[in-house]
CSV table of C-alpha atoms in Angstrom, one decimal:
chain,number,residue,atom,x,y,z
A,284,MET,CA,0.0,0.0,-0.1
A,285,LYS,CA,1.6,3.4,-1.2
A,286,TYR,CA,-0.5,5.8,0.6
A,287,LYS,CA,-1.7,5.2,4.4
A,288,ARG,CA,-3.8,8.2,4.7
A,289,ILE,CA,-5.7,10.0,1.8
A,290,LEU,CA,-8.0,12.8,1.3
A,291,LEU,CA,-10.5,12.2,-1.3
A,292,LYS,CA,-12.1,15.1,-3.1
A,293,LEU,CA,-15.4,14.5,-4.9
A,294,SER,CA,-17.5,17.1,-6.6
A,295,GLY,CA,-21.3,17.6,-5.9
A,296,GLU,CA,-22.0,17.0,-9.5
A,297,ALA,CA,-20.4,13.5,-9.3
A,298,LEU,CA,-23.3,12.5,-7.0
A,299,MET,CA,-25.9,13.4,-9.7
A,300,GLY,CA,-24.9,10.4,-11.8
A,301,ASN,CA,-27.1,10.8,-14.9
A,302,ARG,CA,-29.5,13.2,-13.3
A,303,GLN,CA,-29.8,16.9,-14.0
A,304,TYR,CA,-29.8,17.7,-10.1
A,305,GLY,CA,-29.7,16.4,-6.6
A,306,ILE,CA,-28.5,12.8,-5.6
A,307,ASP,CA,-28.6,9.6,-7.6
A,308,THR,CA,-28.7,6.9,-4.8
A,309,GLU,CA,-27.3,4.3,-7.2
A,310,ARG,CA,-24.2,6.4,-7.8
A,311,LEU,CA,-23.9,6.9,-4.1
A,312,MET,CA,-24.0,3.1,-3.4
A,313,GLU,CA,-21.2,2.7,-6.1
A,314,TYR,CA,-19.0,5.2,-4.5
A,315,ALA,CA,-19.5,3.6,-1.1
A,316,GLN,CA,-18.4,0.2,-2.4
A,317,GLU,CA,-15.3,1.7,-4.0
A,318,ILE,CA,-14.4,3.5,-0.7
A,319,LYS,CA,-15.0,0.3,1.3
A,320,LYS,CA,-12.4,-1.4,-0.8
A,321,VAL,CA,-10.0,1.1,0.4
A,322,VAL,CA,-11.0,0.9,3.8
A,323,ASP,CA,-10.8,-2.8,3.9
A,324,ARG,CA,-7.1,-2.6,2.7
A,325,GLY,CA,-6.4,-0.6,5.8
A,326,CYS,CA,-6.2,2.9,4.2
A,327,GLU,CA,-7.3,5.8,6.5
A,328,ILE,CA,-9.5,7.9,4.2
A,329,ALA,CA,-11.1,11.4,4.6
A,330,ILE,CA,-13.6,13.0,2.2
A,331,VAL,CA,-14.5,16.3,1.1
A,332,ILE,CA,-17.6,16.9,-1.1
A,333,GLY,CA,-18.7,19.9,-3.1
A,334,GLY,CA,-22.2,21.1,-3.2
A,335,GLY,CA,-22.8,22.0,-6.9
A,336,ASN,CA,-25.5,19.4,-7.4
A,337,ILE,CA,-27.7,21.4,-4.9
A,338,PHE,CA,-26.4,24.9,-4.9
A,339,ARG,CA,-23.4,27.0,-6.0
A,340,GLY,CA,-22.8,30.4,-4.4
A,341,VAL,CA,-20.9,31.7,-7.3
A,342,ALA,CA,-23.8,30.9,-9.6
A,343,GLY,CA,-26.2,32.6,-7.2
A,344,ALA,CA,-24.1,35.7,-7.0
A,345,ALA,CA,-24.1,35.9,-11.0
A,346,LYS,CA,-27.7,36.1,-10.8
A,347,GLY,CA,-27.7,38.9,-8.3
A,348,MET,CA,-27.9,37.1,-5.1
A,349,ASP,CA,-25.6,38.2,-2.2
A,350,ARG,CA,-22.1,36.2,-2.6
A,351,VAL,CA,-21.7,35.6,1.2
A,352,GLN,CA,-25.2,34.3,1.6
A,353,GLY,CA,-25.0,32.1,-1.5
A,354,ASP,CA,-21.7,30.7,-0.2
A,355,TYR,CA,-23.4,29.8,3.1
A,356,MET,CA,-26.1,28.1,1.2
A,357,GLY,CA,-23.5,26.1,-0.8
A,358,MET,CA,-22.0,25.1,2.4
A,359,LEU,CA,-25.0,23.7,3.7
A,360,ALA,CA,-25.3,21.8,0.4
A,361,THR,CA,-22.1,20.2,1.1
A,362,VAL,CA,-23.4,18.9,4.6
A,363,ILE,CA,-26.6,17.6,2.8
A,364,ASN,CA,-24.2,15.5,0.6
A,365,GLY,CA,-22.1,14.4,3.4
A,366,MET,CA,-25.1,13.1,5.2
A,367,ALA,CA,-26.1,11.2,2.0
A,368,LEU,CA,-22.6,9.6,1.7
A,369,GLN,CA,-22.4,8.8,5.4
A,370,GLY,CA,-25.7,7.0,5.1
A,371,ALA,CA,-24.5,5.0,2.1
A,372,LEU,CA,-21.1,4.1,3.7
A,373,GLU,CA,-22.8,2.9,7.0
A,374,ASP,CA,-25.2,0.8,4.9
A,375,ALA,CA,-22.1,-0.7,3.4
A,376,GLY,CA,-20.7,-1.5,7.0
A,377,ILE,CA,-18.3,1.3,7.2
A,378,LYS,CA,-17.9,3.4,10.4
A,379,THR,CA,-17.9,7.1,9.6
A,380,ARG,CA,-18.2,10.5,11.3
A,381,LEU,CA,-19.4,13.7,9.7
A,382,GLN,CA,-17.6,17.0,10.7
A,383,SER,CA,-18.7,20.3,9.9
A,384,ALA,CA,-17.0,23.6,9.8
A,385,ILE,CA,-20.1,25.2,10.8
A,386,GLU,CA,-21.6,24.0,14.1
A,387,MET,CA,-24.8,21.9,13.7
A,388,ASP,CA,-24.6,19.7,16.7
A,389,LYS,CA,-27.7,17.7,15.7
A,390,VAL,CA,-26.3,16.4,12.4
A,391,ALA,CA,-22.5,16.7,12.7
A,392,GLU,CA,-19.5,16.9,14.9
A,393,PRO,CA,-17.6,20.3,14.9
A,394,PHE,CA,-14.5,20.0,13.0
A,395,ILE,CA,-11.6,19.5,15.4
A,396,LYS,CA,-8.4,18.3,14.0
A,397,ARG,CA,-7.1,15.8,16.8
A,398,ARG,CA,-10.8,14.4,17.0
A,399,ALA,CA,-10.6,13.8,13.1
A,400,VAL,CA,-7.1,12.3,13.2
A,401,ARG,CA,-8.2,10.0,16.1
A,402,HIS,CA,-11.3,8.7,14.1
A,403,LEU,CA,-8.9,8.1,11.1
A,404,GLU,CA,-6.6,6.1,13.3
A,405,LYS,CA,-9.7,3.9,14.6
A,406,GLY,CA,-10.4,3.0,10.9
A,407,ARG,CA,-13.5,5.4,10.6
A,408,VAL,CA,-14.1,7.4,7.5
A,409,VAL,CA,-14.2,11.2,8.1
A,410,ILE,CA,-16.4,13.2,6.0
A,411,PHE,CA,-15.7,17.0,6.2
A,412,GLY,CA,-18.7,19.2,5.4
A,413,ALA,CA,-19.3,23.1,5.1
A,414,GLY,CA,-16.1,23.7,3.3
A,415,THR,CA,-13.6,26.0,5.4
A,416,GLY,CA,-16.8,27.6,7.0
A,417,ASN,CA,-15.8,30.8,5.3
A,418,PRO,CA,-17.3,32.5,2.2
A,419,TYR,CA,-15.2,32.9,-0.9
A,420,PHE,CA,-13.3,29.7,-0.4
A,421,THR,CA,-14.1,26.7,-2.6
A,422,THR,CA,-14.3,23.0,-1.4
A,423,ASP,CA,-11.1,22.4,-3.3
A,424,THR,CA,-9.5,24.8,-0.9
A,425,ALA,CA,-11.2,23.1,1.9
A,426,ALA,CA,-10.0,19.6,0.8
A,427,THR,CA,-6.4,21.0,0.5
A,428,LEU,CA,-6.5,22.6,4.0
A,429,ARG,CA,-8.3,19.5,5.5
A,430,ALA,CA,-5.6,17.3,3.9
A,431,ILE,CA,-2.7,19.3,5.3
A,432,GLU,CA,-4.2,19.4,8.8
A,433,ILE,CA,-4.8,15.7,9.1
A,434,GLY,CA,-1.5,14.7,7.6
A,435,ALA,CA,-2.7,13.2,4.4
A,436,ASP,CA,-0.1,11.7,2.2
A,437,VAL,CA,-2.1,12.7,-1.0
A,438,ILE,CA,-5.1,14.5,-2.3
A,439,LEU,CA,-7.3,12.3,-4.8
A,440,LYS,CA,-9.4,14.4,-6.9
A,441,GLY,CA,-12.2,12.1,-8.3
A,442,THR,CA,-13.6,13.5,-11.5
A,443,ARG,CA,-15.5,12.5,-14.7
A,444,VAL,CA,-12.3,12.2,-16.9
A,445,ASP,CA,-9.3,10.1,-16.2
A,446,GLY,CA,-6.6,12.7,-15.5
A,447,ILE,CA,-5.3,16.2,-16.7
A,448,TYR,CA,-5.3,17.0,-20.5
A,449,ASP,CA,-3.8,19.8,-22.4
A,450,SER,CA,-7.4,20.8,-23.4
A,451,ASP,CA,-10.9,19.7,-22.5
A,452,PRO,CA,-11.3,16.1,-23.7
A,453,GLU,CA,-14.9,16.3,-23.7
A,454,LYS,CA,-14.9,19.0,-26.3
A,455,ASN,CA,-11.6,18.0,-28.1
A,456,GLU,CA,-11.0,14.6,-29.2
A,457,ASN,CA,-7.5,15.1,-29.8
A,458,ALA,CA,-6.7,16.3,-26.3
A,459,VAL,CA,-3.5,14.8,-24.9
A,460,LYS,CA,-3.4,13.3,-21.6
A,461,TYR,CA,-0.5,14.1,-19.0
A,462,ASN,CA,0.7,11.0,-16.8
A,463,SER,CA,2.5,13.4,-14.4
A,464,LEU,CA,3.3,17.0,-14.1
A,465,THR,CA,5.0,19.2,-11.7
A,466,PHE,CA,3.5,22.0,-10.0
A,467,GLU,CA,5.5,24.4,-12.1
A,468,GLU,CA,4.4,22.8,-15.3
A,469,VAL,CA,0.7,23.2,-14.3
A,470,PHE,CA,1.4,26.9,-13.6
A,471,GLU,CA,3.4,27.3,-16.9
A,472,LYS,CA,0.8,25.6,-19.1
A,473,ASP,CA,-2.3,27.2,-17.3
A,474,LEU,CA,-4.0,23.9,-16.6
A,475,LYS,CA,-7.0,24.0,-14.6
A,476,VAL,CA,-6.4,21.4,-11.8
A,477,MET,CA,-7.9,23.2,-8.9
A,478,ASP,CA,-8.6,27.0,-8.2
A,479,MET,CA,-5.5,28.9,-7.7
A,480,THR,CA,-5.8,29.1,-3.8
A,481,ALA,CA,-6.1,25.5,-3.3
A,482,PHE,CA,-3.3,24.5,-5.8
A,483,THR,CA,-0.8,27.2,-4.3
A,484,LEU,CA,-1.6,25.8,-0.8
A,485,SER,CA,-0.9,22.1,-2.0
A,486,HIS,CA,2.5,23.4,-3.9
A,487,GLU,CA,3.7,25.3,-0.7
A,488,ASN,CA,3.1,22.1,1.6
A,489,LYS,CA,4.4,19.7,-0.9
A,490,LEU,CA,1.1,17.8,-1.1
A,491,PRO,CA,0.8,15.7,-4.1
A,492,ILE,CA,-2.4,15.7,-6.1
A,493,ILE,CA,-3.7,12.9,-8.2
A,494,VAL,CA,-6.6,13.6,-10.7
A,495,PHE,CA,-8.6,10.5,-11.7
A,496,ASP,CA,-11.8,9.1,-13.0
A,497,MET,CA,-13.9,8.0,-9.8
A,498,ASN,CA,-16.5,6.4,-12.0
A,499,LYS,CA,-14.2,3.5,-13.1
A,500,ASP,CA,-14.4,0.5,-11.0
A,501,GLY,CA,-11.3,-0.1,-8.8
A,502,ASN,CA,-9.5,3.0,-9.7
A,503,LEU,CA,-9.4,4.4,-6.2
A,504,LEU,CA,-8.0,1.0,-4.8
A,505,LYS,CA,-5.3,0.9,-7.6
A,506,ILE,CA,-4.1,4.4,-6.7
A,507,VAL,CA,-3.8,3.5,-3.0
A,508,ASP,CA,-1.8,0.3,-3.9
A,509,GLY,CA,0.7,2.6,-6.1
A,510,GLU,CA,-0.5,1.8,-9.7
A,511,ASN,CA,-0.2,4.5,-12.3
A,512,VAL,CA,-3.8,5.8,-12.5
A,513,GLY,CA,-4.9,9.3,-13.6
A,514,THR,CA,-2.6,12.2,-13.5
A,515,LEU,CA,0.0,12.8,-10.6
A,516,VAL,CA,0.9,16.2,-9.7
A,517,ASN,CA,4.0,16.7,-7.4
A,518,LEU,CA,7.3,18.6,-7.1
């Protein structure tokens, strides 16, 4: 096993499956089974999920909504997604804890670093909700921050595509995939891996990032075992 402790970042849209909005329970169960394989291997896993399948603060602001209020609505959406994933994981027999950056005692623990690490050491999956708890920060930034705080070995960014390309592979059939990149190369080529705040935070803290296709069966476990899947961004 190459990675002992990982931070898995999932977009809210990933939970939609083939739907246009909301949560596809079938896709949720598929993800739970993929995560279970990793847990059974003995890997410690924390998860951050976006909220774009329910609400995006940036999109609300573009339509005239107050950005701060919109961002808080987006944070609440991530907690809804976290609760849904928690339910799916527990149905699969995995012990989990949901921690929120915004206190909501009835549904989640407050985020406390030492407690989160202790849960991981006990083999529990920890889901971090509500982003960083502050407006203007993306869930990519929240994922990077939490990964650094818990001492994760790597950030695994699960997407719909199988890595980083020189252009959008969904729009350009001739797009070229990169198997590995340095942080400097990503900056130079202006590739969109994460937002700049999250990416810079990873770079400064020497935290590798792997972008991969979460929808392909077995990919998550292959990465944990050290196989070359997706695109690795490292120093």
